[in-house]
Amino acid sequence: MLGHARRRHLRRGRLLTLLLALLATQLGSLVAPAYACGCGALVPGDQQRVAVGREVSVVRWDGAREQIVMSLSVSGDADRAAWIMPVPSRATVKLGDPEILDQLTEATAPERRERYHFWPQDGDWPLTGSEDGAGAAPQPGAAPGVGVVGRERLGPFDVARLTATDPSALDDWLGDNGFALPPRLETALQPYVDRRWEYVAVRLVPESAGTPLGGELDPLHLTFASDTLVYPMRLSRLATTPQSLGLYVLADHRMEPVSRIGGRQPQVTFAGPVDTAKGPLGELAAGTPFLTALTQEFPEPSAISADHELRRTAKDTTYRRVVHVDRLLTVAGIPVWLMTVVGGLAALVTAAVVLALYRGRARRRAAAGGKATPQASQAPQKPQTPQLPQVPQTPHPLPPTTPPGPNG
C-alpha cells in the first residue's frame, strides 16, 4: 500500500510540473516580443507584442533605380514600435498613396468563370449547411560609427535614414533615440554592415498616446539606386511567427525570384502589362509596363537565408488566375438532377402501372377462355347412322362352259 501511494504521489508531482511548464511557456509567449515583418525587423517596446499579419509591397525597378511602396498590417498591444530596413544605397522616404494598392488589387484580380455540376455539392440543396536620395551630408549628433543622413516625421512615422559601420554603435543610437533594438538584431545586421549598406529606421507612433497599434498602416515610399532588383528579407529570420509576403514587381519584363531563400515556392498570381495610365499606379508604372504579382509563405522564418533578388524570366508569358464559381445545373430554378430523379421515378411508376394493366387483361382473357371450353363439350351432337358390318361375299364359281355342239 505504501509503495502504491508513493507511486501515485510521484505521478501527481510529474503532472503538476508539466502543467507549470506549459503555463510558463504560455506566459512567456504573451510577454515576449514577436518580431514579424516580411521586409525588415519590427521592433516593439519592452514587454509588448506587435506582429505583422501581412505585408504588401510594390517594387519598381528600371535597371538603375528601385522604388518600394510598402504597406503593413499590424496587431498587438504595443503603443509604439519600429522596424529597420537595410537598403543598398542612400534612400529617400515619403508617404505613399494608399490608392495604389487598391488599383493593384483590381488590376490583378483573378478571372471568374462559372462551371456547372449535375449532382448537388456542399451548399446546394439538400446539402446546405450552417456556414531619391543622393548624398546629403550626415547630420551632427550621431554616435561614432553611425551617420544620420536625415530624420523626418511622415504621418504616424518617425523616419531616420542612417549609415553604420558598427552594429553596436547602431544599437546605441537607436536606443538613445527611442528605437528599441533586440540584441540578436545586432548580429543579424552584421552582413549589411560588411557590405556597407545603409538603413531606414521607422518608428511607428499612433496619433493618440497610449493607443495600441493596429490595422493597416499608411504605405511608405522608398527610393534608392540599385543595379539589381533586390528586396530586403534577411532580417525577417528574427520573426517568431509565420510570415506571408505579397510582392508586386513593376519592370520592363516579367520577373522571378532567384531562389526561395528558405520559404515555400513563390507563387505567381498575375503576370501581364499594366493596362492603366491613371492614378498612382499609372504614374509609378510609367516606363516599366510589365507587372508580376508574387506571393510567398515562410512557415519557419528562421530558415530565411538571404534577401530576395529577382531576375528576368526567359519569356514574358502572361498569366492570370482563374477562379471557378461552381453552380448547380438548373432549369427555371429547379435542379436538373431533381427533375431527372423525379422523371425517372415517374417513368418507372408509369411502366409498372402499364405492366400491371396488361397482365390483368391477359389474366381476364385467359379466365374467359377457360370457361368457354366445357360449354362447347355439352352442345348436342348430330345422331350418326350406325353402319352395318359388311359381310364378306364369297365368290361363286362360274359354271363350266359347255362347248357348242354341232347344231349350235
CSV table of C-alpha atoms in Angstrom, one decimal, residues 92-364:
chain,number,residue,atom,x,y,z
A,92,THR,CA,14.7,58.9,-49.7
A,93,VAL,CA,11.5,58.2,-47.9
A,94,LYS,CA,8.0,59.7,-48.3
A,95,LEU,CA,4.4,58.7,-47.6
A,96,GLY,CA,2.9,56.5,-50.3
A,97,ASP,CA,-0.6,56.7,-51.8
A,98,PRO,CA,-2.9,54.0,-50.4
A,99,GLU,CA,-4.9,54.1,-53.7
A,100,ILE,CA,-2.1,52.3,-55.5
A,101,LEU,CA,-2.8,49.1,-53.5
A,102,ASP,CA,-6.5,49.2,-54.4
A,103,GLN,CA,-5.5,49.7,-58.1
A,104,LEU,CA,-3.2,46.7,-58.0
A,105,THR,CA,-5.8,44.5,-56.3
A,106,GLU,CA,-8.2,45.4,-59.1
A,107,ALA,CA,-5.7,45.0,-61.9
A,108,THR,CA,-4.5,41.6,-60.7
A,109,ALA,CA,-7.9,40.2,-59.7
A,110,PRO,CA,-8.5,36.6,-60.9
A,111,GLU,CA,-10.8,35.9,-63.7
A,112,ARG,CA,-14.1,34.4,-62.5
A,113,ARG,CA,-15.6,31.6,-64.6
A,114,GLU,CA,-18.8,29.7,-63.9
A,115,ARG,CA,-19.0,26.0,-64.2
A,116,TYR,CA,-22.0,23.8,-63.6
A,117,HIS,CA,-22.3,20.5,-61.8
A,118,PHE,CA,-25.1,18.0,-62.1
A,119,TRP,CA,-25.2,16.4,-58.7
A,120,PRO,CA,-25.6,18.7,-55.6
A,121,GLN,CA,-22.4,19.6,-53.7
A,122,ASP,CA,-21.9,21.1,-50.2
A,123,GLY,CA,-24.0,24.2,-50.0
A,124,ASP,CA,-26.6,23.1,-52.6
A,125,TRP,CA,-30.0,21.8,-51.5
A,126,PRO,CA,-30.4,19.4,-49.8
A,127,LEU,CA,-26.8,19.6,-48.6
A,128,THR,CA,-27.0,23.2,-47.4
A,129,GLY,CA,-25.0,23.5,-44.1
A,130,SER,CA,-24.7,26.3,-41.4
A,131,GLU,CA,-21.8,28.2,-42.6
A,132,ASP,CA,15.6,59.6,-54.1
A,133,GLY,CA,18.2,60.5,-52.5
A,134,ALA,CA,21.8,61.3,-53.3
A,135,GLY,CA,24.2,62.4,-50.9
A,136,ALA,CA,23.1,64.6,-48.0
A,137,ALA,CA,25.9,65.0,-45.5
A,138,PRO,CA,25.5,63.2,-42.2
A,139,GLN,CA,23.9,65.4,-39.6
A,140,PRO,CA,25.6,66.1,-36.2
A,141,GLY,CA,24.7,64.3,-33.1
A,142,ALA,CA,25.3,60.8,-34.2
A,143,ALA,CA,27.5,58.4,-32.2
A,144,PRO,CA,30.8,57.3,-33.7
A,145,GLY,CA,30.2,54.7,-36.3
A,146,VAL,CA,26.7,56.0,-37.1
A,147,GLY,CA,25.7,58.7,-39.6
A,148,VAL,CA,22.3,60.3,-39.6
A,149,VAL,CA,21.5,61.2,-43.2
A,150,GLY,CA,18.1,62.6,-42.3
A,151,ARG,CA,15.2,62.4,-39.9
A,152,GLU,CA,11.7,63.5,-40.6
A,153,ARG,CA,8.1,62.9,-39.4
A,154,LEU,CA,5.8,61.5,-42.0
A,155,GLY,CA,2.3,61.0,-40.7
A,156,PRO,CA,2.5,58.3,-37.9
A,157,PHE,CA,6.1,57.6,-38.8
A,158,ASP,CA,9.3,58.9,-37.3
A,159,VAL,CA,11.8,58.1,-40.1
A,160,ALA,CA,15.6,58.1,-39.7
A,161,ARG,CA,18.0,57.4,-42.6
A,162,LEU,CA,21.2,56.1,-41.2
A,163,THR,CA,24.6,54.8,-42.1
A,164,ALA,CA,26.5,52.5,-39.8
A,165,THR,CA,29.9,50.8,-39.7
A,166,ASP,CA,29.4,49.2,-36.3
A,167,PRO,CA,26.2,47.3,-35.3
A,168,SER,CA,27.0,48.1,-31.6
A,169,ALA,CA,27.1,51.8,-32.4
A,170,LEU,CA,23.8,51.5,-34.3
A,171,ASP,CA,22.3,49.8,-31.3
A,172,ASP,CA,23.4,52.7,-29.0
A,173,TRP,CA,21.9,55.3,-31.4
A,174,LEU,CA,18.6,53.6,-31.8
A,175,GLY,CA,18.2,53.1,-28.1
A,176,ASP,CA,19.1,56.7,-27.3
A,177,ASN,CA,16.5,57.9,-29.9
A,178,GLY,CA,13.6,55.8,-28.9
A,179,PHE,CA,14.2,52.8,-31.2
A,180,ALA,CA,14.3,49.6,-29.3
A,181,LEU,CA,16.8,47.1,-30.8
A,182,PRO,CA,16.9,43.5,-29.6
A,183,PRO,CA,20.4,42.1,-29.0
A,184,ARG,CA,20.1,39.4,-31.7
A,185,LEU,CA,19.3,42.0,-34.3
A,186,GLU,CA,22.8,43.4,-33.8
A,187,THR,CA,24.3,40.2,-35.1
A,188,ALA,CA,21.8,40.0,-37.9
A,189,LEU,CA,22.8,43.4,-39.2
A,190,GLN,CA,26.5,42.4,-39.5
A,191,PRO,CA,26.2,41.2,-43.1
A,192,TYR,CA,24.8,44.6,-44.2
A,193,VAL,CA,27.5,46.4,-42.3
A,194,ASP,CA,30.1,44.4,-44.1
A,195,ARG,CA,28.6,45.3,-47.4
A,196,ARG,CA,28.3,49.0,-46.4
A,197,TRP,CA,24.5,49.1,-46.8
A,198,GLU,CA,22.5,51.9,-45.3
A,199,TYR,CA,19.4,51.8,-43.1
A,200,VAL,CA,15.9,53.2,-42.9
A,201,ALA,CA,14.7,53.2,-39.3
A,202,VAL,CA,11.0,53.8,-38.9
A,203,ARG,CA,9.3,54.4,-35.6
A,204,LEU,CA,5.5,53.9,-35.6
A,205,VAL,CA,3.8,56.2,-33.1
A,206,PRO,CA,0.0,56.5,-33.1
A,207,GLU,CA,-1.6,59.9,-33.0
A,208,SER,CA,-3.1,59.3,-29.6
A,209,ALA,CA,-0.6,58.4,-26.9
A,210,GLY,CA,-1.1,55.0,-25.3
A,211,THR,CA,-3.3,53.7,-28.2
A,212,PRO,CA,-2.2,50.2,-29.3
A,213,LEU,CA,-1.0,49.9,-32.9
A,214,GLY,CA,-3.4,48.0,-35.1
A,215,GLY,CA,-4.9,47.7,-38.6
A,216,GLU,CA,-3.4,48.7,-41.9
A,217,LEU,CA,-0.7,51.4,-41.8
A,218,ASP,CA,-0.2,54.1,-44.3
A,219,PRO,CA,2.3,53.0,-47.0
A,220,LEU,CA,5.8,54.3,-47.1
A,221,HIS,CA,7.6,55.0,-50.4
A,222,LEU,CA,11.4,54.4,-50.5
A,223,THR,CA,13.6,55.2,-53.4
A,224,PHE,CA,17.3,54.2,-53.8
A,225,ALA,CA,19.8,53.4,-56.6
A,226,SER,CA,20.4,49.7,-57.4
A,227,ASP,CA,21.8,47.9,-60.4
A,228,THR,CA,19.9,44.7,-59.3
A,229,LEU,CA,16.4,44.2,-58.2
A,230,VAL,CA,16.6,43.3,-54.5
A,231,TYR,CA,14.0,43.1,-51.8
A,232,PRO,CA,15.5,43.0,-48.3
A,233,MET,CA,14.3,39.9,-46.4
A,234,ARG,CA,17.3,38.7,-44.3
A,235,LEU,CA,16.2,40.3,-41.1
A,236,SER,CA,12.8,38.6,-41.3
A,237,ARG,CA,14.5,35.5,-40.0
A,238,LEU,CA,14.2,37.0,-36.5
A,239,ALA,CA,10.4,36.7,-36.7
A,240,THR,CA,8.8,34.2,-34.3
A,241,THR,CA,5.5,33.8,-36.2
A,242,PRO,CA,5.0,32.5,-39.8
A,243,GLN,CA,5.4,35.2,-42.5
A,244,SER,CA,3.3,36.0,-45.5
A,245,LEU,CA,4.7,38.2,-48.3
A,246,GLY,CA,2.8,39.8,-51.2
A,247,LEU,CA,5.0,41.4,-53.8
A,248,TYR,CA,4.1,43.4,-56.9
A,249,VAL,CA,7.0,43.9,-59.3
A,250,LEU,CA,7.0,46.6,-62.0
A,251,ALA,CA,9.8,46.2,-64.5
A,252,ASP,CA,10.4,46.0,-68.3
A,253,HIS,CA,9.8,42.3,-68.3
A,254,ARG,CA,8.3,39.5,-66.2
A,255,MET,CA,10.4,38.9,-63.1
A,256,GLU,CA,11.0,35.9,-60.8
A,257,PRO,CA,12.9,35.3,-57.6
A,258,VAL,CA,16.3,33.7,-58.0
A,259,SER,CA,15.6,31.3,-55.1
A,260,ARG,CA,13.2,30.5,-52.3
A,261,ILE,CA,15.5,31.9,-49.7
A,262,GLY,CA,14.1,29.4,-47.1
A,263,GLY,CA,10.4,29.8,-47.7
A,264,ARG,CA,7.9,27.9,-49.8
A,265,GLN,CA,8.0,28.1,-53.5
A,266,PRO,CA,6.9,31.6,-54.6
A,267,GLN,CA,3.6,31.6,-56.5
A,268,VAL,CA,2.8,33.8,-59.4
A,269,THR,CA,-0.7,35.2,-59.2
A,270,PHE,CA,-0.5,37.6,-62.1
A,271,ALA,CA,1.8,38.5,-65.0
A,272,GLY,CA,1.0,40.9,-67.7
A,273,PRO,CA,1.2,44.6,-68.9
A,274,VAL,CA,-0.3,47.4,-66.8
A,275,ASP,CA,-3.4,48.5,-68.6
A,276,THR,CA,-3.9,51.8,-66.9
A,277,ALA,CA,-2.1,55.2,-67.1
A,278,LYS,CA,-4.3,56.8,-64.4
A,279,GLY,CA,-3.8,57.3,-60.7
A,280,PRO,CA,-0.7,56.4,-58.7
A,281,LEU,CA,-0.3,53.0,-60.4
A,282,GLY,CA,-0.2,54.6,-63.8
A,283,GLU,CA,2.4,57.1,-62.6
A,284,LEU,CA,4.6,54.5,-60.9
A,285,ALA,CA,4.3,52.1,-63.9
A,286,ALA,CA,5.4,54.6,-66.5
A,287,GLY,CA,8.5,53.2,-68.2
A,288,THR,CA,8.1,49.8,-66.5
A,289,PRO,CA,5.0,48.4,-68.1
A,290,PHE,CA,5.1,44.8,-67.1
A,291,LEU,CA,3.6,43.7,-63.8
A,292,THR,CA,4.4,40.5,-61.9
A,293,ALA,CA,2.5,39.6,-58.7
A,294,LEU,CA,4.0,37.1,-56.3
A,295,THR,CA,3.1,35.6,-53.0
A,296,GLN,CA,5.3,33.5,-50.7
A,297,GLU,CA,4.8,31.9,-47.3
A,298,PHE,CA,7.5,31.5,-44.7
A,299,PRO,CA,6.3,28.9,-42.1
A,300,GLU,CA,9.7,28.9,-40.4
A,301,PRO,CA,11.2,32.5,-40.6
A,302,SER,CA,14.4,31.3,-39.0
A,303,ALA,CA,15.1,29.4,-42.3
A,304,ILE,CA,15.3,32.7,-44.3
A,305,SER,CA,18.9,32.8,-45.6
A,306,ALA,CA,19.2,35.9,-47.8
A,307,ASP,CA,17.5,38.9,-49.4
A,308,HIS,CA,15.2,38.3,-52.4
A,309,GLU,CA,16.9,39.0,-55.7
A,310,LEU,CA,14.7,39.0,-58.8
A,311,ARG,CA,15.7,38.3,-62.4
A,312,ARG,CA,14.0,38.4,-65.8
A,313,THR,CA,12.3,35.3,-66.9
A,314,ALA,CA,13.0,33.6,-70.3
A,315,LYS,CA,9.7,34.8,-71.7
A,316,ASP,CA,7.2,37.4,-70.9
A,317,THR,CA,4.4,34.9,-70.6
A,318,THR,CA,1.2,36.5,-69.3
A,319,TYR,CA,-0.8,34.8,-66.6
A,320,ARG,CA,-4.0,35.5,-64.7
A,321,ARG,CA,-5.5,33.2,-62.1
A,322,VAL,CA,-8.9,31.7,-62.9
A,323,VAL,CA,-11.4,31.2,-60.1
A,324,HIS,CA,-14.2,28.8,-60.9
A,325,VAL,CA,-17.6,29.5,-59.4
A,326,ASP,CA,-19.4,26.2,-59.1
A,327,ARG,CA,-23.1,26.4,-59.7
A,328,LEU,CA,-25.8,23.7,-59.7
A,329,LEU,CA,-27.3,23.0,-63.1
A,330,THR,CA,-30.9,24.2,-63.0
A,331,VAL,CA,-33.9,24.8,-65.4
A,332,ALA,CA,-36.3,27.5,-64.3
A,333,GLY,CA,-34.7,27.4,-60.9
A,334,ILE,CA,-35.3,23.6,-60.5
A,335,PRO,CA,-32.2,21.4,-60.1
A,336,VAL,CA,-31.8,19.2,-63.2
A,337,TRP,CA,-30.8,16.3,-61.0
A,338,LEU,CA,-34.1,16.6,-59.1
A,339,MET,CA,-36.1,16.7,-62.4
A,340,THR,CA,-34.2,13.7,-63.6
A,341,VAL,CA,-34.8,11.7,-60.5
A,342,VAL,CA,-38.5,12.6,-60.3
A,343,GLY,CA,-38.9,12.0,-64.0
A,344,GLY,CA,-37.2,8.6,-63.7
A,345,LEU,CA,-39.3,7.6,-60.8
A,346,ALA,CA,-42.4,8.8,-62.7
A,347,ALA,CA,-41.4,6.7,-65.7
A,348,LEU,CA,-40.9,3.7,-63.5
A,349,VAL,CA,-44.3,4.1,-61.9
A,350,THR,CA,-45.9,4.5,-65.3
A,351,ALA,CA,-44.2,1.5,-66.6
A,352,ALA,CA,-45.3,-0.5,-63.6
A,353,VAL,CA,-48.9,0.6,-63.9
A,354,VAL,CA,-49.0,-0.2,-67.6
A,355,LEU,CA,-47.4,-3.6,-67.0
A,356,ALA,CA,-50.0,-4.3,-64.3
A,357,LEU,CA,-52.9,-3.4,-66.5
A,358,TYR,CA,-51.5,-5.6,-69.3
A,359,ARG,CA,-51.1,-8.5,-67.1
A,360,GLY,CA,-54.6,-8.0,-65.7
A,361,ARG,CA,-56.2,-8.0,-69.1
A,362,ALA,CA,-54.2,-11.1,-70.0
A,363,ARG,CA,-55.5,-12.9,-66.9
A,364,ARG,CA,-59.1,-11.9,-67.7
